[in-house]
Short mmCIF file of C-alpha atoms in Angstrom, two decimals:
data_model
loop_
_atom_site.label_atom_id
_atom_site.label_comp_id
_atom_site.label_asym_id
_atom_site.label_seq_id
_atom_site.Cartn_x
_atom_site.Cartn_y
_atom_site.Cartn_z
CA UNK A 29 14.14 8.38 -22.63
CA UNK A 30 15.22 10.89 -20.09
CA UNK A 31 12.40 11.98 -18.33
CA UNK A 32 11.60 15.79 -16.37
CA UNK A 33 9.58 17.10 -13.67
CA UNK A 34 7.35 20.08 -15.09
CA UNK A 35 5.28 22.00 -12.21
CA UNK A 36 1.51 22.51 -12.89
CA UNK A 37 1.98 26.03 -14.10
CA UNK A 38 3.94 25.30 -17.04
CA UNK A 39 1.64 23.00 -18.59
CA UNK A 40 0.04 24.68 -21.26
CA UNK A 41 -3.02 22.65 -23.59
CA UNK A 42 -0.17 21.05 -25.98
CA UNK A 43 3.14 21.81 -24.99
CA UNK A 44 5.36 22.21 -21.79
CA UNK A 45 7.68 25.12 -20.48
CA UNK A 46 10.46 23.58 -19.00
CA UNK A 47 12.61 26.21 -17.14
CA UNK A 48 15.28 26.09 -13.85
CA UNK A 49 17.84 23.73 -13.38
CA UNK A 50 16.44 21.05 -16.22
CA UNK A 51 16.96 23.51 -18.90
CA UNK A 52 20.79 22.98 -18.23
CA UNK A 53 20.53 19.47 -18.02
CA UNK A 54 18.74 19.21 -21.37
CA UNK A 55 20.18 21.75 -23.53
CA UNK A 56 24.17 21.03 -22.24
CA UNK A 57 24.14 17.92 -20.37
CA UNK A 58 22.33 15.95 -22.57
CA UNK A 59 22.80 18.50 -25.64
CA UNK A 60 19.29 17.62 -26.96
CA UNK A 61 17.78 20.22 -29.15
CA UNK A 62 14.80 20.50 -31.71
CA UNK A 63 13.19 16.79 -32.25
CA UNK A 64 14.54 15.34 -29.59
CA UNK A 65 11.91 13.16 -27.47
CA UNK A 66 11.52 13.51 -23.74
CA UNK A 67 9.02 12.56 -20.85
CA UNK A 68 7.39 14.91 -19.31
CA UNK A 69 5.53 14.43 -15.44
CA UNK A 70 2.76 16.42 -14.06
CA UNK A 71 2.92 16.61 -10.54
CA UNK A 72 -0.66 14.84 -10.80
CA UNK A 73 1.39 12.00 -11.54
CA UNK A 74 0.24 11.89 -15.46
CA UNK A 75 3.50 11.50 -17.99
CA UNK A 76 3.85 12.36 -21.92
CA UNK A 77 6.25 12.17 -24.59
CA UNK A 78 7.13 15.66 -25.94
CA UNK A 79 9.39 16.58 -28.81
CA UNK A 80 11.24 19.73 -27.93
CA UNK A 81 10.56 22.52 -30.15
CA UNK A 82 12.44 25.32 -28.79
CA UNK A 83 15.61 24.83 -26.59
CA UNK A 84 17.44 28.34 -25.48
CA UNK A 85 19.85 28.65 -22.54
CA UNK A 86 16.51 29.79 -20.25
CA UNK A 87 13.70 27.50 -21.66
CA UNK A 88 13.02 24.96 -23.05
CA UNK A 89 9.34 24.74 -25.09
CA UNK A 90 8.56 20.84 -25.73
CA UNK A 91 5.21 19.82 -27.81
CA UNK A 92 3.15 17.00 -26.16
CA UNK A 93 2.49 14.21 -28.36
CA UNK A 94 0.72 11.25 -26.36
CA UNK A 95 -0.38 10.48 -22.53
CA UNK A 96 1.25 7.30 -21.43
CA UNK A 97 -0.14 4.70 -19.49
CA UNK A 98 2.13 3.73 -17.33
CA UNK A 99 1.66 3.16 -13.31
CA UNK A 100 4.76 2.86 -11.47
CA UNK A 101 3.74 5.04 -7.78
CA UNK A 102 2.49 2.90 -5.35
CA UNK A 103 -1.31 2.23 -4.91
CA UNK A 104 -1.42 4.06 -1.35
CA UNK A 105 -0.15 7.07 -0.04
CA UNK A 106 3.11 5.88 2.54
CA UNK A 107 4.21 8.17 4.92
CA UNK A 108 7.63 7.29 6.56
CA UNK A 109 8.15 9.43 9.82
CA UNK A 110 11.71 9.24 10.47
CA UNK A 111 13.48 9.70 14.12
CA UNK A 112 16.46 11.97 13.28
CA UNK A 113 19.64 9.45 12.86
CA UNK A 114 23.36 10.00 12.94
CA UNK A 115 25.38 11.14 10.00
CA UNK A 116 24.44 10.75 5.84
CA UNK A 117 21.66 7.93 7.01
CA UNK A 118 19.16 10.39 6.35
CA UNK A 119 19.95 10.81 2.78
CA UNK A 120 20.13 7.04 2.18
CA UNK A 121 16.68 6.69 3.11
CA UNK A 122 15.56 9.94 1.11
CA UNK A 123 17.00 8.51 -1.61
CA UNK A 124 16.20 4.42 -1.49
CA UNK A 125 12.64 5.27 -0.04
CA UNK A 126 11.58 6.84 -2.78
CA UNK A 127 12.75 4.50 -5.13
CA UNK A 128 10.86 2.02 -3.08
CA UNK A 129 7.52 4.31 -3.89
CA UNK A 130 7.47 6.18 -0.29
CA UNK A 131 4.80 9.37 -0.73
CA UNK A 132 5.90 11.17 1.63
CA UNK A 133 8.72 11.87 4.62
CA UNK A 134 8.47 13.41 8.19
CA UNK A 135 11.59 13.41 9.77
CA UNK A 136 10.81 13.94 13.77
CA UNK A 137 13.02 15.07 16.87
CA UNK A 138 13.41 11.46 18.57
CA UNK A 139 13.95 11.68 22.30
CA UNK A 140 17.17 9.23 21.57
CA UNK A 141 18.13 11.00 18.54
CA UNK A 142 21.78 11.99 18.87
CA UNK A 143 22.23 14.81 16.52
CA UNK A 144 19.81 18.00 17.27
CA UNK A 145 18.96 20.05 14.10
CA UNK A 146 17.57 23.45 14.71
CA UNK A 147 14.93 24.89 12.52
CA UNK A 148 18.02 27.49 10.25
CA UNK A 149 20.03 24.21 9.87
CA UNK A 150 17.09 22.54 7.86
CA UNK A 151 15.89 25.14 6.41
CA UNK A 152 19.41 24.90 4.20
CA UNK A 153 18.92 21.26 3.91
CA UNK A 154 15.82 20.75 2.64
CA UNK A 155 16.51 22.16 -0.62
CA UNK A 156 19.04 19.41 -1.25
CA UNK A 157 16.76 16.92 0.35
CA UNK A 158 14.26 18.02 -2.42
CA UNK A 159 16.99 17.24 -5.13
CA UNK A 160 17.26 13.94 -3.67
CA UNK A 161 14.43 12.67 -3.94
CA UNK A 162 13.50 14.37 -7.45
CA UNK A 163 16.44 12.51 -9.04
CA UNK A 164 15.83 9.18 -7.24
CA UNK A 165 12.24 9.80 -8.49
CA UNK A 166 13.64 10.19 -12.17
CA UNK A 167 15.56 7.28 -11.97
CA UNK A 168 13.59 5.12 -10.50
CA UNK A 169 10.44 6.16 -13.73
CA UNK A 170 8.14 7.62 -10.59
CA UNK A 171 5.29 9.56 -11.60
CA UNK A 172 5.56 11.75 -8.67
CA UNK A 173 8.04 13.22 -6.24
CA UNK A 174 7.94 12.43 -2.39
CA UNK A 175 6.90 15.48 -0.55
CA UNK A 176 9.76 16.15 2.25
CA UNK A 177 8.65 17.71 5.27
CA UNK A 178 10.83 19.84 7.51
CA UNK A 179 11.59 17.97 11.09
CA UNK A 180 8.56 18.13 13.26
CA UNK A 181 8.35 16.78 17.24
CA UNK A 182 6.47 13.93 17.31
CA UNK A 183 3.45 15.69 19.38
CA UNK A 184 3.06 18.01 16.09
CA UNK A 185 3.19 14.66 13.72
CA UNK A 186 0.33 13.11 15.89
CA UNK A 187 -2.00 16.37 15.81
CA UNK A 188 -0.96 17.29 12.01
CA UNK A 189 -1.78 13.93 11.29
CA UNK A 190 -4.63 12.75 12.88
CA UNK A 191 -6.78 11.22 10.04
CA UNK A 192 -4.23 8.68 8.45
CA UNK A 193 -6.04 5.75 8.06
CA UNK A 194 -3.50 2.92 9.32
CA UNK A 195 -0.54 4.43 11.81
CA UNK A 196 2.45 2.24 12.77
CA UNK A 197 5.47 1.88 14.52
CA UNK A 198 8.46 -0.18 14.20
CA UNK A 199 9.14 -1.61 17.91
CA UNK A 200 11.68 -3.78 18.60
CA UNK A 201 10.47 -5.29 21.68
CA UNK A 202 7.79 -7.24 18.78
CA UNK A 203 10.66 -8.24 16.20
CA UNK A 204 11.94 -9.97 19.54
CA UNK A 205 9.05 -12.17 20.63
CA UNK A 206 7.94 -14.55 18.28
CA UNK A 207 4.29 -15.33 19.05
CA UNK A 208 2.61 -12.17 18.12
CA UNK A 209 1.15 -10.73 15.28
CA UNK A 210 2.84 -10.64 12.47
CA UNK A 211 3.39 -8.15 9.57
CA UNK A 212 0.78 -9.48 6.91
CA UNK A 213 -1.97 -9.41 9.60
CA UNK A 214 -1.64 -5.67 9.90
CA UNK A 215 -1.32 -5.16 5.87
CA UNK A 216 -4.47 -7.11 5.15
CA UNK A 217 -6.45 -4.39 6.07
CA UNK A 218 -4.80 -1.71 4.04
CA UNK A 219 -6.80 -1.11 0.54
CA UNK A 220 -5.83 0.82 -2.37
CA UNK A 221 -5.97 4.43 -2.00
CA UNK A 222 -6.00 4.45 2.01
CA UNK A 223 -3.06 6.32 3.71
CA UNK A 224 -0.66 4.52 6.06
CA UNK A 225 2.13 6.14 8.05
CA UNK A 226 5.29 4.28 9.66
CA UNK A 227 7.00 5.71 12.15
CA UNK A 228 10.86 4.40 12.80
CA UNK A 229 13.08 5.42 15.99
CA UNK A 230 16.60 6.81 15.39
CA UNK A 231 19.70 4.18 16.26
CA UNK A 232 18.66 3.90 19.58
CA UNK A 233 14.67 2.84 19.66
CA UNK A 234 12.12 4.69 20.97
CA UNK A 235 12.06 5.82 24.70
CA UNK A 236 9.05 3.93 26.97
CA UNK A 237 7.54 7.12 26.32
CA UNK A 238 7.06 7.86 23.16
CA UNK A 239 6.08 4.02 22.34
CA UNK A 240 3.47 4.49 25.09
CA UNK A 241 2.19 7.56 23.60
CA UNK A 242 2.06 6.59 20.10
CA UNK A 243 -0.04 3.93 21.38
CA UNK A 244 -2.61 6.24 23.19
CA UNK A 245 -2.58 7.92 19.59
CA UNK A 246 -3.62 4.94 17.64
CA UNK A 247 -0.45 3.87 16.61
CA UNK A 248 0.20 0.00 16.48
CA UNK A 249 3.03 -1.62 17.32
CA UNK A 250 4.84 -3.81 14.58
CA UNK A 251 7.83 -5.67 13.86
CA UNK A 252 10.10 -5.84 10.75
CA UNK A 253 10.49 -9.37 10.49
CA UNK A 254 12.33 -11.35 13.32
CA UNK A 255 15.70 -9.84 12.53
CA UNK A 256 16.58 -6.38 14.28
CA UNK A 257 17.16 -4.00 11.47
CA UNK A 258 18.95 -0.61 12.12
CA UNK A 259 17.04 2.37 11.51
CA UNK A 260 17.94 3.23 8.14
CA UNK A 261 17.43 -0.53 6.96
CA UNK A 262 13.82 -0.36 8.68
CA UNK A 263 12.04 1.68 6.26
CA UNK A 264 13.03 0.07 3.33
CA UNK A 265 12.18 -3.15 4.76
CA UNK A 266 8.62 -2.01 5.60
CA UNK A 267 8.14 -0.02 1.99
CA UNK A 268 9.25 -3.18 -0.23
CA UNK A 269 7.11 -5.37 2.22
CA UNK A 270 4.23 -3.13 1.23
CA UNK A 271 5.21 -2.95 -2.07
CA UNK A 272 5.40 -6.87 -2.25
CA UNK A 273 1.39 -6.83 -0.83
CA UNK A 274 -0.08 -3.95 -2.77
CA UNK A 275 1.79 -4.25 -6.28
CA UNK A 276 3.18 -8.04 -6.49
CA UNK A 277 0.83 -10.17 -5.06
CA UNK A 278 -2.42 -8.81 -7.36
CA UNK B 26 22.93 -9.26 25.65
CA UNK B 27 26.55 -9.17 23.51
CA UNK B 28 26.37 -11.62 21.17
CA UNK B 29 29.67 -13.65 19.90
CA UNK B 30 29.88 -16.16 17.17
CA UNK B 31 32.31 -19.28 18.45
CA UNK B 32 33.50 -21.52 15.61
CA UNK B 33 32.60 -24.98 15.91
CA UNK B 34 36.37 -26.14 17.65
CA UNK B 35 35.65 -24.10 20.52
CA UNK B 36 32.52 -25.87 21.97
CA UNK B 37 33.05 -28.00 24.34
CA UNK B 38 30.81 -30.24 26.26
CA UNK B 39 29.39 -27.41 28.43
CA UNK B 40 31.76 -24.72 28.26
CA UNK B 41 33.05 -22.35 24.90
CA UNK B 42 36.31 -21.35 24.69
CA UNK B 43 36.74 -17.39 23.01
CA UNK B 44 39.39 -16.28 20.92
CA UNK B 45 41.07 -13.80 18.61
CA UNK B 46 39.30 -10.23 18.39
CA UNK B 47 36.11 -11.33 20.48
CA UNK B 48 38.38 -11.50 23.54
CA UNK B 49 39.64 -8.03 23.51
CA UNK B 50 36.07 -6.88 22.96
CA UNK B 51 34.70 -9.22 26.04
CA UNK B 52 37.58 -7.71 28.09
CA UNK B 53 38.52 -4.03 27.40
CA UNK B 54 35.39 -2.87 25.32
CA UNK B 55 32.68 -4.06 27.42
CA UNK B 56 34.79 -4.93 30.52
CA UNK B 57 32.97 -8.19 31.35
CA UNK B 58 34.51 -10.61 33.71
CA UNK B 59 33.32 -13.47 35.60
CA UNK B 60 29.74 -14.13 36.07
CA UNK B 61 28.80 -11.84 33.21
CA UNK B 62 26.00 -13.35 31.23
CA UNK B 63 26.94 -13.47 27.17
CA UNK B 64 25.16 -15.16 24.48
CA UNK B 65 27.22 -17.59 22.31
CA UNK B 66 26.40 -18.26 18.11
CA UNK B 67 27.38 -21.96 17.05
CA UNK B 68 27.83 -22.22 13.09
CA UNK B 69 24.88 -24.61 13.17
CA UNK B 70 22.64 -21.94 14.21
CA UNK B 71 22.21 -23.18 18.23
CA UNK B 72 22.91 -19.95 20.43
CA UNK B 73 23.12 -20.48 24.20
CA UNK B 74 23.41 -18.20 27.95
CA UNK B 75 26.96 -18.52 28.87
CA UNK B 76 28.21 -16.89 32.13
CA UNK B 77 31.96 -16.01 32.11
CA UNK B 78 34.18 -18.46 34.45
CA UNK B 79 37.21 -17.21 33.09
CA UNK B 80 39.00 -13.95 31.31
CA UNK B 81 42.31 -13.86 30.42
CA UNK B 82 44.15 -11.39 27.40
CA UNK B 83 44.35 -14.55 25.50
CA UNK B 84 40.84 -16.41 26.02
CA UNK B 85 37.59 -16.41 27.67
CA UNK B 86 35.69 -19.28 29.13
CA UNK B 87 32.24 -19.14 29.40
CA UNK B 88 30.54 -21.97 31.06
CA UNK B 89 26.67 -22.93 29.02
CA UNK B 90 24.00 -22.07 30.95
CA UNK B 91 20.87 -22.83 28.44
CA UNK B 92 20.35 -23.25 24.84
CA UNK B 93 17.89 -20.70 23.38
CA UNK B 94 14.86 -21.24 20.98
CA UNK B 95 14.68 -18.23 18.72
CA UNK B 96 14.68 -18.59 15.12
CA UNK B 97 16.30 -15.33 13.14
CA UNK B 98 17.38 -16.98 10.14
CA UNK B 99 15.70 -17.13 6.96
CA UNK B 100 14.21 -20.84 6.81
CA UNK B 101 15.50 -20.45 3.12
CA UNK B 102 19.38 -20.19 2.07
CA UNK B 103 19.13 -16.92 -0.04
CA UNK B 104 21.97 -16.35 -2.26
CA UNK B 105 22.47 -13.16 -3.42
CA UNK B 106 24.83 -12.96 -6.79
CA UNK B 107 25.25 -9.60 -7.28
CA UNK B 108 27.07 -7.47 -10.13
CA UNK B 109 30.50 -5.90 -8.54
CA UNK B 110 28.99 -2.32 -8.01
CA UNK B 111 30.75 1.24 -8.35
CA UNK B 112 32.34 2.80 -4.38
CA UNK B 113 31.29 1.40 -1.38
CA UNK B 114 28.02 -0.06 -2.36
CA UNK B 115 28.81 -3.42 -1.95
CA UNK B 116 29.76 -2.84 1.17
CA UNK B 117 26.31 -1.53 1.79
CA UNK B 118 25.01 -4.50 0.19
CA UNK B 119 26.76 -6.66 2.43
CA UNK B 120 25.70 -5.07 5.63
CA UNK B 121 21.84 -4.56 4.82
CA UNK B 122 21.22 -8.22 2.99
CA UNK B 123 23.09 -9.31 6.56
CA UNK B 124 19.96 -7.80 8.65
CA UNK B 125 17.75 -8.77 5.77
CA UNK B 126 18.36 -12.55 6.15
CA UNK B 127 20.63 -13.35 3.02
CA UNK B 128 22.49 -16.85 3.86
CA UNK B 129 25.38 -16.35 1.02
CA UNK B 130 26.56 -13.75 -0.63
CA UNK B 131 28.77 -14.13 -5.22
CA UNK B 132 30.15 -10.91 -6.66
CA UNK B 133 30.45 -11.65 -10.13
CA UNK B 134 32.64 -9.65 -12.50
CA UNK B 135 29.63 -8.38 -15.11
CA UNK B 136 30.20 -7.46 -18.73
CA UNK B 137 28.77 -3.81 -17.47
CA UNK B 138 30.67 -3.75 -13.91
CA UNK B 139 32.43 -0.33 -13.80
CA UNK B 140 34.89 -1.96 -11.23
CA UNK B 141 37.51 -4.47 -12.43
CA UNK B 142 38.82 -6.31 -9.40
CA UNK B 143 42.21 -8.48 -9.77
CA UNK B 144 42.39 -11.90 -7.28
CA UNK B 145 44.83 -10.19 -5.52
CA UNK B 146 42.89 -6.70 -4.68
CA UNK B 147 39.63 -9.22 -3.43
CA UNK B 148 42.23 -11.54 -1.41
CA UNK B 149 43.19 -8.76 0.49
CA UNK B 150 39.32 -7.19 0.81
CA UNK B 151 37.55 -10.83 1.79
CA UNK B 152 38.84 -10.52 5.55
CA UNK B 153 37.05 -6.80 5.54
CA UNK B 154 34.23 -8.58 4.22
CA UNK B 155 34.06 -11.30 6.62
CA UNK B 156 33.70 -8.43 9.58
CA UNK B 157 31.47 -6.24 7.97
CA UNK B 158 28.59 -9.65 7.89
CA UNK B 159 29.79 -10.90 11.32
CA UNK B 160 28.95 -7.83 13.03
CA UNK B 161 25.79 -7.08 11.57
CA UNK B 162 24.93 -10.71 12.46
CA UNK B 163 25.64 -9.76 15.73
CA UNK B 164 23.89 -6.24 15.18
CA UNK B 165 20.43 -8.05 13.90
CA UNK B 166 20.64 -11.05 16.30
CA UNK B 167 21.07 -13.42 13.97
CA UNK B 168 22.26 -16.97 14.58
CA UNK B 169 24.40 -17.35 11.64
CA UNK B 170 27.09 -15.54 9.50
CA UNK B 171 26.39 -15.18 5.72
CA UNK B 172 28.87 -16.66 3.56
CA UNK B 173 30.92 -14.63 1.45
CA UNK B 174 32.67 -16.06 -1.91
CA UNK B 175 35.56 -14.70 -3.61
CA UNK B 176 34.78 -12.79 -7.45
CA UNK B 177 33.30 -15.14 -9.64
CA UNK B 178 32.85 -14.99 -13.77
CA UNK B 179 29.43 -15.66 -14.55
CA UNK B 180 30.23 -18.84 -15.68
CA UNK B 181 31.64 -20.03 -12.69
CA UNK B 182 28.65 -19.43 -11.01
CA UNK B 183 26.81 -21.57 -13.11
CA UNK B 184 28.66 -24.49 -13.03
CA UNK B 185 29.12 -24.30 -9.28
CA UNK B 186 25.88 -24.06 -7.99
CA UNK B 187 24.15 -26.12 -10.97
CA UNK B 188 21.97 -27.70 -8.23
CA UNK B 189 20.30 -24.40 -6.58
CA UNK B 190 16.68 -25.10 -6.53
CA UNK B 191 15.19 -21.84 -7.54
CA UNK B 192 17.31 -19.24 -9.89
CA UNK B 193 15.81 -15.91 -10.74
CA UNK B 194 17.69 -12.62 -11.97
CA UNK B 195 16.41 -8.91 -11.89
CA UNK B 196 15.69 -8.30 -15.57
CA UNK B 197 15.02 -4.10 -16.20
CA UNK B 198 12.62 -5.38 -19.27
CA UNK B 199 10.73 -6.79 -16.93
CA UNK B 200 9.89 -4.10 -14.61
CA UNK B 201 9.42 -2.03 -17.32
CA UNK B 202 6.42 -3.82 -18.54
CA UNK B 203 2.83 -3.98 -16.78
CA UNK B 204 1.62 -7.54 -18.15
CA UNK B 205 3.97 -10.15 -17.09
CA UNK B 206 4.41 -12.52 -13.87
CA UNK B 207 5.06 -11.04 -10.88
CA UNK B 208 7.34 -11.51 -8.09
CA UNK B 209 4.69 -13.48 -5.86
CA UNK B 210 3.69 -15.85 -8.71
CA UNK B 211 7.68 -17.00 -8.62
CA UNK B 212 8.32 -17.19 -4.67
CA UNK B 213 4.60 -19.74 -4.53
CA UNK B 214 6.91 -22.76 -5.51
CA UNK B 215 9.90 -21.52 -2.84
CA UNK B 216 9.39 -23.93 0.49
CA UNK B 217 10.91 -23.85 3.77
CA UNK B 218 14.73 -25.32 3.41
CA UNK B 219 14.73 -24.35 -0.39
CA UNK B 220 17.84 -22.70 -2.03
CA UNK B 221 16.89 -19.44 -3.90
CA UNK B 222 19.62 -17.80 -5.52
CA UNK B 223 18.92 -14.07 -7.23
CA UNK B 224 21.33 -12.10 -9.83
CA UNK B 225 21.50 -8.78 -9.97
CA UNK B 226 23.22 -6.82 -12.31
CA UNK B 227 25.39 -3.65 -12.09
CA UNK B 228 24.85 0.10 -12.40
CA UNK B 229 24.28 -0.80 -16.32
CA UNK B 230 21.99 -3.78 -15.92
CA UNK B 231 22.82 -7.14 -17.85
CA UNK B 232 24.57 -7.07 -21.32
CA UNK B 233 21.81 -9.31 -23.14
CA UNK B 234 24.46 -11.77 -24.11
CA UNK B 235 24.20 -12.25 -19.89
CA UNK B 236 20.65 -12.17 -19.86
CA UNK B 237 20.22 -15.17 -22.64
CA UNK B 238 23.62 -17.19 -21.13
CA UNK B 239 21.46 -16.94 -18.09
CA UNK B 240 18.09 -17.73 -19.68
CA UNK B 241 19.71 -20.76 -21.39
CA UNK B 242 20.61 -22.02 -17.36
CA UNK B 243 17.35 -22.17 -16.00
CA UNK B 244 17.55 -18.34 -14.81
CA UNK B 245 13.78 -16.71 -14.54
CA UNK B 246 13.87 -12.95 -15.14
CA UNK B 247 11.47 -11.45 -12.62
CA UNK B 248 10.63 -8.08 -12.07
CA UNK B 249 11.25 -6.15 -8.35
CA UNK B 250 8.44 -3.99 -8.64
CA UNK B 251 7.34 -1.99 -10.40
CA UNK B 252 9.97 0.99 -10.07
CA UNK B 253 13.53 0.81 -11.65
CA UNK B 254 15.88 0.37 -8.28
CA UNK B 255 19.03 1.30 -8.46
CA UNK B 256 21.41 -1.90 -8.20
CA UNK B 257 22.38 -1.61 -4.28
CA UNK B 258 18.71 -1.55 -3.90
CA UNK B 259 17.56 -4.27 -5.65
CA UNK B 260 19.10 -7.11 -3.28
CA UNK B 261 17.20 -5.02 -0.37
CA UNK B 262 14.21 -5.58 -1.98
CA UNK B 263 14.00 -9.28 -2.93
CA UNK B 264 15.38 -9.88 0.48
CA UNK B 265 12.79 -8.35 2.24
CA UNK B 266 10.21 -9.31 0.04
CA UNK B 267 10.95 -13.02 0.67
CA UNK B 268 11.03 -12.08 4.25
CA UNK B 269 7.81 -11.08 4.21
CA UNK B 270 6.55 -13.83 1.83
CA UNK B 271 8.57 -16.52 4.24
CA UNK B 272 8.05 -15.16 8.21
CA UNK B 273 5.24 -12.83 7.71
CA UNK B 274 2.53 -14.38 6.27
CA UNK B 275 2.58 -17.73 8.04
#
């Protein structure tokens, strides 16, 4: 059953207002009309089955028949913060991230990033980042969408962010060495409902610097297995690990 | 340090012999020449130092220094058997399972596959293949190349590998349920030096003629979360979640 993103404000007690972009999509894409069942998500993360009831070319009025119970976002709020990288890499991990049940993005400035967006160039971009990651959240039956962020240094991501409860980094220098802690002893401590933020360097690693002062800042060092992934393969490595711990192993 | 992988004919008692496409890349990419220090892949998995005693157009000679003790690959051989996907996604496929630890790599003609590739289209593609998992060996520092077989019919890969220990395949029903095994209760039996082989379907999933053919051959369906991934994502996942199953929580 195709399923739509309604914002809070067009929830009313028994029906939903569906307007925008998804009108299109319903009334000539998928040429539904009165009857036809749909899912509806609150940005709450609850989801119904509505029957339309009134389809025109600029709204679509749907009647709510039952809550489902269904739990498909992940049990903790993930926060991937993102060192700019090179080309449509970006989009790949809007898109696969939230499919792998990612919260939230940040993508940051990265002292080795090589392209340099400035603040008018995202500004454009981050309306198609935000259609991104809605349709990877329909597809993959999300209850929510990802929030994307625009790209913050990563002085402003430490302040902005202070009170995340478990704060990582991916550091290659750890995947390298094989005595040291290991991913599973860092999850073990994460619990249902607690916030954790990765952060991930663009294609070339983090600069002495920054890994020095994410450490000041609380940030632990951790590597992604013993293989050296590239940065766009990093996140989703991380995400499906926590996935595998929080959603597969209870 | 570059990496090269040297087929097993060019070891010699203390010296490997480089040829082909590695040569030009010693030579007029990195512009090494004697006494540079590389680090040399032997099928088997050994890597060793090897310092450069001689650099020619044709060959390089690099004399073994020491054998190294680092263990990159998966102490499993994964094999991924994966639905021929839509574009360039199996290309994708074949570069992230590379850094994710895969050890073998079937694309299987599926009922659903959108793609219909003739012999003679995949004879031509293989050698493209071949690169695409030798340099991201290289990339992630692994010690051995993934194998990659031609286009298989489901059949085929039935008969042929009759003898893997553990077969499972991505079953959408699954997912889509809340009650049922998940992926942690199926990886318990998997042991160091097992063979694990996973199926994934297309964009469309499995027909369920697939799904039962498979049942009937000891196939488990298991479930990748509980998110629909798209099918490029689903071999990311399993990989990584056996990763972190296999060399993260021991």
């Amino acid at each position: 059953m195709q399923r739509y993103f309604v914002s809070a404000d067009n929830w009313m007690e028994d029906e939903v207002h569906i307007v925008g972009e998804d009108v299109h999509h319903i009334v000539h894409v998928m040429r539904m009309d009165n009857g036809s069942e749909i899912l509806c998500n609150h940005p709450n993360g609850n989801v119904c089955k509505a029957v339309i009831k009134e389809a025109t070319n600029e709204k679509v009025v749907a009647k709510i028949q039952t809550y489902l119970d269904v739990k498909t976002d992940s049990p903790v709020h993930a926060t991937i913060v993102q060192g700019l990288p090179k080309g449509d890499k970006w989009e790949t991990i809007l898109q696969k991230a939230t499919e792998l049940g990612v919260s939230e993005f940040i993508p940051f400035q990265a002292e080795r990033s090589i392209v340099k967006w400035d603040k008018q160039k995202v500004a454009k971009k981050i309306e198609r980042w935000h259609k991104i990651v809605k349709e990877a959240s329909e597809q993959s039956h999300r209850n929510t969408i990802p929030i994307v962020n625009k790209v913050l240094e990563l002085k402003e991501v430490i302040t902005r962010y202070k009170d995340v409860k478990h704060k990582f980094f991916a550091y290659e220098d750890t995947a390298k060495t094989n005595h040291q802690t290991k991913l599973h002893d860092h999850f073990q401590s994460i619990h249902e409902g607690d916030s954790v933020m990765i952060c991930i360097g663009p294609e070339g690693g983090f600069s002495n610097s920054e890994a020095t002062f994410l450490i000041e800042n609380d940030f632990q060092p951790i590597r992604l297995g013993p293989r050296i992934l590239r940065t766009e393969t990093a996140p989703l490595y991380v995400l499906s690990c926590l996935s595998y711990y929080l959603e597969e192993m209870r």
